[in-house]
Amino acid sequence: MRSEITHDPGEGLSPTLERNIRALVERRRREQRGARSEDKVADAITAFTGSMRFVYLHLAVCGFWIIANLHWLPGIPAWDESFVMLAMVASVEAIFLSTFVLISQNRMTAAADKRADLDLQISLLAEHELTKVARLLAQIAERLDVKPESERDLEEAARDIAPERVLDKIEETRP
């Protein structure tokens, strides 16, 4: 039986879920538009260097460099027979690429921290609301003279949780 609050899986996503998805997508777009140009450049470089096109480009350039400097290509004079320049170019490139990756990772970490904070706030709000519901349910059960199977579980669900005490307990148990 279908009611107003249930959702038929054949209908697609619920309107609330669709609204939430649109809100999150719009939020990400807004944050991307508001990003500094330096961050956008770092993200673009990181995206390119993390692609197979970058691998193929390096295979072609390094392969040509090595083959040419081994005198395997007639008519092309060697310019780096000891491959010192190739090593230097690769080292400098690695320094810059790792810096760009770290910049992008820092931005992703900041975004992940925001999402984790939001998740925590929503979880705390849900915990608070569920505690209220458990208290109300206990009052209704008492008024109707209905004895729960486990009164202790109901009492525990009706108690407020102190998030700072939970965090302290987690910290105590870490090695």
Short mmCIF file of N, CA and C in Angstrom, two decimals:
data_model
loop_
_atom_site.label_atom_id
_atom_site.label_comp_id
_atom_site.label_asym_id
_atom_site.label_seq_id
_atom_site.Cartn_x
_atom_site.Cartn_y
_atom_site.Cartn_z
N MET A 1 0.84 -1.18 0.00
CA MET A 1 0.00 0.00 0.00
C MET A 1 0.89 1.25 0.00
N ARG A 2 0.55 2.19 -0.86
CA ARG A 2 1.34 3.40 -1.02
C ARG A 2 0.62 4.57 -0.35
N SER A 3 1.38 5.35 0.39
CA SER A 3 0.80 6.54 1.02
C SER A 3 1.56 7.77 0.55
N GLU A 4 1.21 8.92 1.08
CA GLU A 4 1.86 10.15 0.67
C GLU A 4 3.32 10.21 1.09
N ILE A 5 3.69 9.52 2.15
CA ILE A 5 5.07 9.63 2.64
C ILE A 5 5.98 8.54 2.09
N THR A 6 5.42 7.51 1.46
CA THR A 6 6.26 6.48 0.88
C THR A 6 6.57 6.85 -0.56
N HIS A 7 7.51 6.14 -1.14
CA HIS A 7 7.95 6.47 -2.48
C HIS A 7 8.00 5.20 -3.29
N ASP A 8 7.42 5.23 -4.47
CA ASP A 8 7.44 4.10 -5.39
C ASP A 8 8.77 4.12 -6.13
N PRO A 9 9.61 3.07 -6.01
CA PRO A 9 10.92 3.08 -6.67
C PRO A 9 10.83 3.27 -8.18
N GLY A 10 9.68 2.92 -8.78
CA GLY A 10 9.52 3.08 -10.21
C GLY A 10 9.36 4.52 -10.64
N GLU A 11 9.13 5.43 -9.72
CA GLU A 11 8.91 6.83 -10.05
C GLU A 11 10.19 7.65 -10.12
N GLY A 12 11.32 7.11 -9.82
CA GLY A 12 12.56 7.88 -9.79
C GLY A 12 12.86 8.34 -8.38
N LEU A 13 13.59 9.44 -8.27
CA LEU A 13 13.98 9.95 -6.96
C LEU A 13 12.85 10.73 -6.32
N SER A 14 12.87 10.75 -5.00
CA SER A 14 11.85 11.53 -4.29
C SER A 14 12.11 13.02 -4.53
N PRO A 15 11.07 13.83 -4.47
CA PRO A 15 11.26 15.29 -4.67
C PRO A 15 12.26 15.90 -3.69
N THR A 16 12.24 15.43 -2.46
CA THR A 16 13.17 15.97 -1.46
C THR A 16 14.61 15.62 -1.83
N LEU A 17 14.83 14.38 -2.25
CA LEU A 17 16.18 13.97 -2.64
C LEU A 17 16.63 14.74 -3.88
N GLU A 18 15.75 14.92 -4.83
CA GLU A 18 16.10 15.70 -6.02
C GLU A 18 16.45 17.13 -5.65
N ARG A 19 15.69 17.74 -4.73
CA ARG A 19 15.98 19.10 -4.27
C ARG A 19 17.34 19.16 -3.60
N ASN A 20 17.63 18.18 -2.75
CA ASN A 20 18.92 18.15 -2.06
C ASN A 20 20.07 18.00 -3.04
N ILE A 21 19.90 17.14 -4.03
CA ILE A 21 20.96 16.94 -5.02
C ILE A 21 21.20 18.24 -5.79
N ARG A 22 20.12 18.90 -6.22
CA ARG A 22 20.26 20.18 -6.94
C ARG A 22 20.97 21.21 -6.07
N ALA A 23 20.62 21.26 -4.79
CA ALA A 23 21.24 22.23 -3.88
C ALA A 23 22.74 21.95 -3.74
N LEU A 24 23.11 20.68 -3.62
CA LEU A 24 24.53 20.34 -3.48
C LEU A 24 25.31 20.64 -4.76
N VAL A 25 24.71 20.31 -5.91
CA VAL A 25 25.38 20.59 -7.18
C VAL A 25 25.57 22.09 -7.36
N GLU A 26 24.55 22.86 -7.05
CA GLU A 26 24.63 24.32 -7.17
C GLU A 26 25.69 24.86 -6.21
N ARG A 27 25.76 24.31 -5.03
CA ARG A 27 26.75 24.76 -4.05
C ARG A 27 28.17 24.50 -4.57
N ARG A 28 28.40 23.32 -5.14
CA ARG A 28 29.73 23.01 -5.68
C ARG A 28 30.07 23.93 -6.85
N ARG A 29 29.09 24.19 -7.71
CA ARG A 29 29.34 25.10 -8.83
C ARG A 29 29.70 26.50 -8.32
N ARG A 30 28.98 26.96 -7.31
CA ARG A 30 29.25 28.28 -6.73
C ARG A 30 30.65 28.32 -6.14
N GLU A 31 31.03 27.25 -5.45
CA GLU A 31 32.38 27.22 -4.87
C GLU A 31 33.45 27.18 -5.95
N GLN A 32 33.20 26.44 -7.04
CA GLN A 32 34.17 26.40 -8.14
C GLN A 32 34.30 27.76 -8.81
N ARG A 33 33.16 28.44 -9.00
CA ARG A 33 33.21 29.79 -9.60
C ARG A 33 33.94 30.77 -8.69
N GLY A 34 33.80 30.58 -7.39
CA GLY A 34 34.42 31.49 -6.44
C GLY A 34 35.87 31.16 -6.11
N ALA A 35 36.38 30.08 -6.66
CA ALA A 35 37.76 29.68 -6.37
C ALA A 35 38.73 30.70 -6.97
N ARG A 36 39.86 30.87 -6.31
CA ARG A 36 40.89 31.77 -6.81
C ARG A 36 41.46 31.21 -8.12
N SER A 37 41.95 32.08 -8.97
CA SER A 37 42.49 31.63 -10.25
C SER A 37 43.69 30.69 -10.05
N GLU A 38 44.48 30.92 -9.01
CA GLU A 38 45.62 30.04 -8.73
C GLU A 38 45.14 28.62 -8.41
N ASP A 39 44.05 28.53 -7.66
CA ASP A 39 43.51 27.22 -7.32
C ASP A 39 42.95 26.52 -8.56
N LYS A 40 42.30 27.30 -9.43
CA LYS A 40 41.76 26.73 -10.67
C LYS A 40 42.89 26.20 -11.55
N VAL A 41 43.98 26.96 -11.64
CA VAL A 41 45.13 26.51 -12.43
C VAL A 41 45.71 25.23 -11.83
N ALA A 42 45.88 25.22 -10.51
CA ALA A 42 46.43 24.03 -9.85
C ALA A 42 45.52 22.82 -10.07
N ASP A 43 44.20 23.03 -9.99
CA ASP A 43 43.26 21.92 -10.22
C ASP A 43 43.34 21.42 -11.66
N ALA A 44 43.45 22.36 -12.62
CA ALA A 44 43.53 21.97 -14.02
C ALA A 44 44.81 21.19 -14.30
N ILE A 45 45.91 21.65 -13.75
CA ILE A 45 47.19 20.95 -13.94
C ILE A 45 47.12 19.57 -13.30
N THR A 46 46.58 19.50 -12.09
CA THR A 46 46.45 18.21 -11.40
C THR A 46 45.56 17.26 -12.19
N ALA A 47 44.47 17.78 -12.74
CA ALA A 47 43.57 16.94 -13.53
C ALA A 47 44.28 16.41 -14.77
N PHE A 48 45.05 17.29 -15.45
CA PHE A 48 45.76 16.84 -16.65
C PHE A 48 46.85 15.84 -16.30
N THR A 49 47.63 16.13 -15.27
CA THR A 49 48.74 15.23 -14.94
C THR A 49 48.26 13.90 -14.36
N GLY A 50 47.01 13.86 -13.98
CA GLY A 50 46.45 12.59 -13.50
C GLY A 50 45.71 11.84 -14.59
N SER A 51 46.00 12.16 -15.85
CA SER A 51 45.29 11.52 -16.96
C SER A 51 46.24 10.65 -17.79
N MET A 52 45.64 9.79 -18.58
CA MET A 52 46.45 8.94 -19.47
C MET A 52 47.07 9.77 -20.59
N ARG A 53 46.44 10.90 -20.98
CA ARG A 53 47.05 11.76 -21.99
C ARG A 53 48.42 12.24 -21.52
N PHE A 54 48.53 12.54 -20.23
CA PHE A 54 49.81 12.98 -19.66
C PHE A 54 50.83 11.84 -19.73
N VAL A 55 50.38 10.64 -19.44
CA VAL A 55 51.29 9.48 -19.52
C VAL A 55 51.77 9.29 -20.95
N TYR A 56 50.85 9.35 -21.92
CA TYR A 56 51.23 9.17 -23.32
C TYR A 56 52.18 10.27 -23.78
N LEU A 57 51.91 11.51 -23.36
CA LEU A 57 52.79 12.62 -23.71
C LEU A 57 54.19 12.38 -23.16
N HIS A 58 54.28 11.93 -21.92
CA HIS A 58 55.59 11.65 -21.32
C HIS A 58 56.29 10.48 -22.00
N LEU A 59 55.54 9.47 -22.34
CA LEU A 59 56.14 8.35 -23.07
C LEU A 59 56.74 8.83 -24.39
N ALA A 60 56.00 9.68 -25.09
CA ALA A 60 56.48 10.17 -26.38
C ALA A 60 57.71 11.07 -26.20
N VAL A 61 57.62 12.05 -25.30
CA VAL A 61 58.73 12.99 -25.12
C VAL A 61 59.97 12.28 -24.58
N CYS A 62 59.81 11.52 -23.51
CA CYS A 62 60.97 10.83 -22.91
C CYS A 62 61.52 9.76 -23.86
N GLY A 63 60.61 9.07 -24.52
CA GLY A 63 61.07 8.06 -25.49
C GLY A 63 61.88 8.68 -26.60
N PHE A 64 61.38 9.80 -27.16
CA PHE A 64 62.13 10.51 -28.20
C PHE A 64 63.47 10.98 -27.67
N TRP A 65 63.46 11.56 -26.47
CA TRP A 65 64.70 12.09 -25.86
C TRP A 65 65.74 10.96 -25.73
N ILE A 66 65.31 9.85 -25.21
CA ILE A 66 66.24 8.73 -24.98
C ILE A 66 66.73 8.16 -26.31
N ILE A 67 65.80 7.91 -27.23
CA ILE A 67 66.19 7.32 -28.52
C ILE A 67 67.12 8.26 -29.29
N ALA A 68 66.83 9.55 -29.26
CA ALA A 68 67.67 10.51 -29.98
C ALA A 68 69.06 10.58 -29.35
N ASN A 69 69.14 10.56 -28.04
CA ASN A 69 70.43 10.69 -27.37
C ASN A 69 71.22 9.39 -27.33
N LEU A 70 70.61 8.30 -27.74
CA LEU A 70 71.34 7.04 -27.91
C LEU A 70 71.84 6.89 -29.36
N HIS A 71 71.64 7.93 -30.17
CA HIS A 71 72.05 7.96 -31.58
C HIS A 71 71.29 6.92 -32.41
N TRP A 72 70.06 6.65 -32.05
CA TRP A 72 69.27 5.67 -32.80
C TRP A 72 68.46 6.33 -33.91
N LEU A 73 68.42 7.66 -33.92
CA LEU A 73 67.69 8.39 -34.96
C LEU A 73 68.71 9.11 -35.85
N PRO A 74 68.88 8.61 -37.07
CA PRO A 74 69.87 9.24 -37.97
C PRO A 74 69.45 10.68 -38.30
N GLY A 75 70.43 11.54 -38.33
CA GLY A 75 70.19 12.93 -38.69
C GLY A 75 69.83 13.82 -37.51
N ILE A 76 69.60 13.26 -36.34
CA ILE A 76 69.28 14.06 -35.16
C ILE A 76 70.47 13.97 -34.21
N PRO A 77 71.16 15.10 -33.99
CA PRO A 77 72.33 15.05 -33.12
C PRO A 77 71.93 14.90 -31.65
N ALA A 78 72.73 14.19 -30.90
CA ALA A 78 72.48 14.00 -29.46
C ALA A 78 72.77 15.31 -28.74
N TRP A 79 71.97 15.64 -27.80
CA TRP A 79 72.16 16.87 -27.02
C TRP A 79 72.31 16.58 -25.53
N ASP A 80 72.09 15.30 -25.13
CA ASP A 80 72.15 14.96 -23.70
C ASP A 80 72.57 13.50 -23.57
N GLU A 81 73.79 13.21 -23.99
CA GLU A 81 74.22 11.80 -24.03
C GLU A 81 74.29 11.16 -22.65
N SER A 82 74.52 11.91 -21.62
CA SER A 82 74.59 11.34 -20.27
C SER A 82 73.23 11.38 -19.56
N PHE A 83 72.22 11.97 -20.20
CA PHE A 83 70.85 12.08 -19.68
C PHE A 83 70.77 12.92 -18.40
N VAL A 84 71.77 13.76 -18.17
CA VAL A 84 71.75 14.64 -17.00
C VAL A 84 70.64 15.68 -17.14
N MET A 85 70.48 16.23 -18.34
CA MET A 85 69.43 17.23 -18.54
C MET A 85 68.04 16.60 -18.38
N LEU A 86 67.89 15.39 -18.89
CA LEU A 86 66.60 14.70 -18.74
C LEU A 86 66.28 14.48 -17.26
N ALA A 87 67.27 14.08 -16.50
CA ALA A 87 67.08 13.87 -15.06
C ALA A 87 66.73 15.19 -14.36
N MET A 88 67.41 16.28 -14.77
CA MET A 88 67.14 17.57 -14.16
C MET A 88 65.73 18.05 -14.51
N VAL A 89 65.34 17.92 -15.77
CA VAL A 89 63.99 18.33 -16.19
C VAL A 89 62.95 17.52 -15.44
N ALA A 90 63.17 16.21 -15.34
CA ALA A 90 62.22 15.34 -14.63
C ALA A 90 62.14 15.71 -13.15
N SER A 91 63.26 16.06 -12.55
CA SER A 91 63.26 16.43 -11.13
C SER A 91 62.52 17.74 -10.89
N VAL A 92 62.77 18.73 -11.72
CA VAL A 92 62.08 20.01 -11.58
C VAL A 92 60.59 19.82 -11.82
N GLU A 93 60.26 19.04 -12.84
CA GLU A 93 58.85 18.77 -13.12
C GLU A 93 58.19 18.08 -11.93
N ALA A 94 58.87 17.12 -11.32
CA ALA A 94 58.31 16.42 -10.17
C ALA A 94 58.06 17.37 -9.00
N ILE A 95 58.97 18.31 -8.79
CA ILE A 95 58.78 19.29 -7.72
C ILE A 95 57.52 20.10 -7.95
N PHE A 96 57.37 20.62 -9.15
CA PHE A 96 56.19 21.44 -9.44
C PHE A 96 54.90 20.62 -9.42
N LEU A 97 54.94 19.45 -10.01
CA LEU A 97 53.73 18.62 -10.04
C LEU A 97 53.30 18.22 -8.63
N SER A 98 54.24 17.87 -7.78
CA SER A 98 53.86 17.51 -6.41
C SER A 98 53.29 18.71 -5.67
N THR A 99 53.80 19.91 -5.96
CA THR A 99 53.25 21.11 -5.34
C THR A 99 51.82 21.36 -5.81
N PHE A 100 51.57 21.21 -7.11
CA PHE A 100 50.21 21.38 -7.63
C PHE A 100 49.26 20.35 -7.03
N VAL A 101 49.72 19.12 -6.91
CA VAL A 101 48.88 18.07 -6.32
C VAL A 101 48.57 18.42 -4.86
N LEU A 102 49.55 18.89 -4.12
CA LEU A 102 49.32 19.26 -2.73
C LEU A 102 48.35 20.43 -2.60
N ILE A 103 48.45 21.40 -3.51
CA ILE A 103 47.51 22.53 -3.48
C ILE A 103 46.09 22.00 -3.68
N SER A 104 45.92 21.14 -4.67
CA SER A 104 44.58 20.57 -4.94
C SER A 104 44.11 19.71 -3.78
N GLN A 105 45.00 18.94 -3.20
CA GLN A 105 44.62 18.11 -2.05
C GLN A 105 44.21 18.98 -0.86
N ASN A 106 44.90 20.08 -0.65
CA ASN A 106 44.53 20.98 0.45
C ASN A 106 43.11 21.51 0.24
N ARG A 107 42.78 21.89 -0.99
CA ARG A 107 41.42 22.37 -1.28
C ARG A 107 40.40 21.25 -1.07
N MET A 108 40.73 20.06 -1.52
CA MET A 108 39.80 18.93 -1.34
C MET A 108 39.64 18.59 0.13
N THR A 109 40.72 18.68 0.90
CA THR A 109 40.64 18.42 2.33
C THR A 109 39.76 19.45 3.02
N ALA A 110 39.91 20.71 2.64
CA ALA A 110 39.07 21.76 3.24
C ALA A 110 37.60 21.51 2.91
N ALA A 111 37.31 21.10 1.68
CA ALA A 111 35.92 20.80 1.30
C ALA A 111 35.41 19.58 2.07
N ALA A 112 36.27 18.57 2.22
CA ALA A 112 35.88 17.37 2.97
C ALA A 112 35.63 17.71 4.44
N ASP A 113 36.44 18.61 4.99
CA ASP A 113 36.23 19.04 6.38
C ASP A 113 34.89 19.74 6.54
N LYS A 114 34.53 20.59 5.56
CA LYS A 114 33.22 21.25 5.61
C LYS A 114 32.09 20.22 5.58
N ARG A 115 32.22 19.23 4.69
CA ARG A 115 31.18 18.20 4.60
C ARG A 115 31.13 17.38 5.87
N ALA A 116 32.28 17.10 6.47
CA ALA A 116 32.30 16.33 7.72
C ALA A 116 31.64 17.13 8.84
N ASP A 117 31.90 18.43 8.89
CA ASP A 117 31.25 19.29 9.89
C ASP A 117 29.74 19.29 9.69
N LEU A 118 29.32 19.40 8.44
CA LEU A 118 27.89 19.37 8.14
C LEU A 118 27.28 18.03 8.55
N ASP A 119 27.97 16.94 8.22
CA ASP A 119 27.48 15.61 8.62
C ASP A 119 27.34 15.51 10.13
N LEU A 120 28.34 16.02 10.84
CA LEU A 120 28.30 15.98 12.30
C LEU A 120 27.12 16.80 12.83
N GLN A 121 26.94 17.99 12.29
CA GLN A 121 25.83 18.83 12.75
C GLN A 121 24.48 18.17 12.48
N ILE A 122 24.33 17.57 11.31
CA ILE A 122 23.07 16.88 10.99
C ILE A 122 22.88 15.67 11.89
N SER A 123 23.95 14.94 12.14
CA SER A 123 23.84 13.78 13.04
C SER A 123 23.48 14.21 14.46
N LEU A 124 24.08 15.29 14.94
CA LEU A 124 23.76 15.79 16.28
C LEU A 124 22.31 16.26 16.34
N LEU A 125 21.86 16.92 15.28
CA LEU A 125 20.47 17.37 15.24
C LEU A 125 19.53 16.17 15.22
N ALA A 126 19.84 15.16 14.42
CA ALA A 126 19.01 13.96 14.36
C ALA A 126 18.99 13.25 15.71
N GLU A 127 20.15 13.18 16.37
CA GLU A 127 20.22 12.55 17.70
C GLU A 127 19.34 13.31 18.68
N HIS A 128 19.41 14.63 18.65
CA HIS A 128 18.61 15.46 19.54
C HIS A 128 17.12 15.26 19.28
N GLU A 129 16.75 15.26 18.00
CA GLU A 129 15.34 15.07 17.66
C GLU A 129 14.85 13.67 18.03
N LEU A 130 15.68 12.66 17.81
CA LEU A 130 15.29 11.30 18.18
C LEU A 130 15.15 11.14 19.69
N THR A 131 15.99 11.85 20.43
CA THR A 131 15.86 11.82 21.89
C THR A 131 14.52 12.41 22.31
N LYS A 132 14.13 13.52 21.67
CA LYS A 132 12.83 14.11 21.97
C LYS A 132 11.70 13.14 21.62
N VAL A 133 11.81 12.49 20.48
CA VAL A 133 10.78 11.53 20.06
C VAL A 133 10.71 10.37 21.05
N ALA A 134 11.87 9.89 21.50
CA ALA A 134 11.88 8.79 22.47
C ALA A 134 11.22 9.21 23.78
N ARG A 135 11.48 10.45 24.22
CA ARG A 135 10.84 10.94 25.44
C ARG A 135 9.32 11.02 25.26
N LEU A 136 8.90 11.55 24.12
CA LEU A 136 7.47 11.67 23.84
C LEU A 136 6.82 10.29 23.76
N LEU A 137 7.50 9.36 23.12
CA LEU A 137 7.00 7.99 23.02
C LEU A 137 6.88 7.35 24.41
N ALA A 138 7.85 7.60 25.26
CA ALA A 138 7.79 7.06 26.63
C ALA A 138 6.59 7.65 27.37
N GLN A 139 6.36 8.96 27.19
CA GLN A 139 5.21 9.60 27.84
C GLN A 139 3.89 9.03 27.31
N ILE A 140 3.81 8.81 26.02
CA ILE A 140 2.59 8.23 25.44
C ILE A 140 2.37 6.82 25.97
N ALA A 141 3.45 6.04 25.99
CA ALA A 141 3.34 4.66 26.49
C ALA A 141 2.90 4.66 27.95
N GLU A 142 3.44 5.60 28.74
CA GLU A 142 3.07 5.68 30.15
C GLU A 142 1.59 6.05 30.29
N ARG A 143 1.16 7.01 29.52
CA ARG A 143 -0.24 7.46 29.60
C ARG A 143 -1.20 6.34 29.16
N LEU A 144 -0.80 5.57 28.15
CA LEU A 144 -1.65 4.47 27.67
C LEU A 144 -1.44 3.18 28.47
N ASP A 145 -0.55 3.27 29.45
CA ASP A 145 -0.23 2.12 30.30
C ASP A 145 0.29 0.94 29.47
N VAL A 146 1.17 1.27 28.52
CA VAL A 146 1.82 0.25 27.70
C VAL A 146 3.24 0.08 28.23
N LYS A 147 3.58 -1.15 28.57
CA LYS A 147 4.92 -1.44 29.09
C LYS A 147 5.83 -1.86 27.93
N PRO A 148 6.91 -1.13 27.71
CA PRO A 148 7.84 -1.52 26.65
C PRO A 148 8.56 -2.82 27.02
N GLU A 149 9.00 -3.54 26.00
CA GLU A 149 9.73 -4.78 26.25
C GLU A 149 11.01 -4.52 27.03
N SER A 150 11.68 -3.45 26.68
CA SER A 150 12.92 -3.12 27.36
C SER A 150 12.86 -1.67 27.82
N GLU A 151 12.46 -1.48 29.06
CA GLU A 151 12.35 -0.13 29.59
C GLU A 151 13.71 0.55 29.65
N ARG A 152 14.74 -0.24 29.94
CA ARG A 152 16.09 0.32 30.02
C ARG A 152 16.54 0.90 28.67
N ASP A 153 16.23 0.19 27.55
CA ASP A 153 16.58 0.69 26.23
C ASP A 153 15.86 1.98 25.92
N LEU A 154 14.59 2.06 26.29
CA LEU A 154 13.81 3.27 26.05
C LEU A 154 14.35 4.44 26.88
N GLU A 155 14.72 4.17 28.12
CA GLU A 155 15.30 5.22 28.96
C GLU A 155 16.62 5.70 28.38
N GLU A 156 17.42 4.76 27.89
CA GLU A 156 18.71 5.11 27.30
C GLU A 156 18.52 5.96 26.05
N ALA A 157 17.53 5.61 25.23
CA ALA A 157 17.26 6.38 24.01
C ALA A 157 16.76 7.77 24.34
N ALA A 158 16.13 7.94 25.47
CA ALA A 158 15.56 9.24 25.85
C ALA A 158 16.59 10.16 26.50
N ARG A 159 17.79 9.65 26.78
CA ARG A 159 18.83 10.49 27.40
C ARG A 159 19.57 11.28 26.34
N ASP A 160 19.89 12.52 26.67
CA ASP A 160 20.68 13.36 25.77
C ASP A 160 22.11 12.84 25.71
N ILE A 161 22.71 13.01 24.54
CA ILE A 161 24.11 12.63 24.34
C ILE A 161 24.93 13.91 24.33
N ALA A 162 26.03 13.91 25.06
CA ALA A 162 26.94 15.06 25.07
C ALA A 162 28.05 14.77 24.05
N PRO A 163 28.03 15.43 22.90
CA PRO A 163 29.02 15.12 21.86
C PRO A 163 30.46 15.31 22.32
N GLU A 164 30.71 16.30 23.16
CA GLU A 164 32.09 16.52 23.61
C GLU A 164 32.58 15.35 24.47
N ARG A 165 31.67 14.72 25.21
CA ARG A 165 32.07 13.55 26.01
C ARG A 165 32.35 12.36 25.11
N VAL A 166 31.59 12.23 24.02
CA VAL A 166 31.83 11.15 23.06
C VAL A 166 33.19 11.34 22.41
N LEU A 167 33.48 12.58 22.01
CA LEU A 167 34.79 12.85 21.41
C LEU A 167 35.94 12.59 22.39
N ASP A 168 35.74 12.98 23.66
CA ASP A 168 36.76 12.71 24.68
C ASP A 168 36.98 11.21 24.84
N LYS A 169 35.91 10.44 24.82
CA LYS A 169 36.02 8.98 24.98
C LYS A 169 36.75 8.37 23.78
N ILE A 170 36.44 8.87 22.59
CA ILE A 170 37.13 8.38 21.38
C ILE A 170 38.62 8.66 21.49
N GLU A 171 38.97 9.88 21.94
CA GLU A 171 40.38 10.25 22.07
C GLU A 171 41.09 9.38 23.10
N GLU A 172 40.39 9.03 24.19
CA GLU A 172 40.97 8.18 25.23
C GLU A 172 41.32 6.80 24.70
N THR A 173 40.53 6.30 23.78
CA THR A 173 40.72 4.93 23.30
C THR A 173 41.72 4.82 22.17
N ARG A 174 42.16 5.95 21.63
CA ARG A 174 43.15 5.90 20.53
C ARG A 174 44.52 5.58 21.09
N PRO A 175 45.25 4.78 20.36
CA PRO A 175 46.62 4.42 20.82
C PRO A 175 47.58 5.57 20.75
#
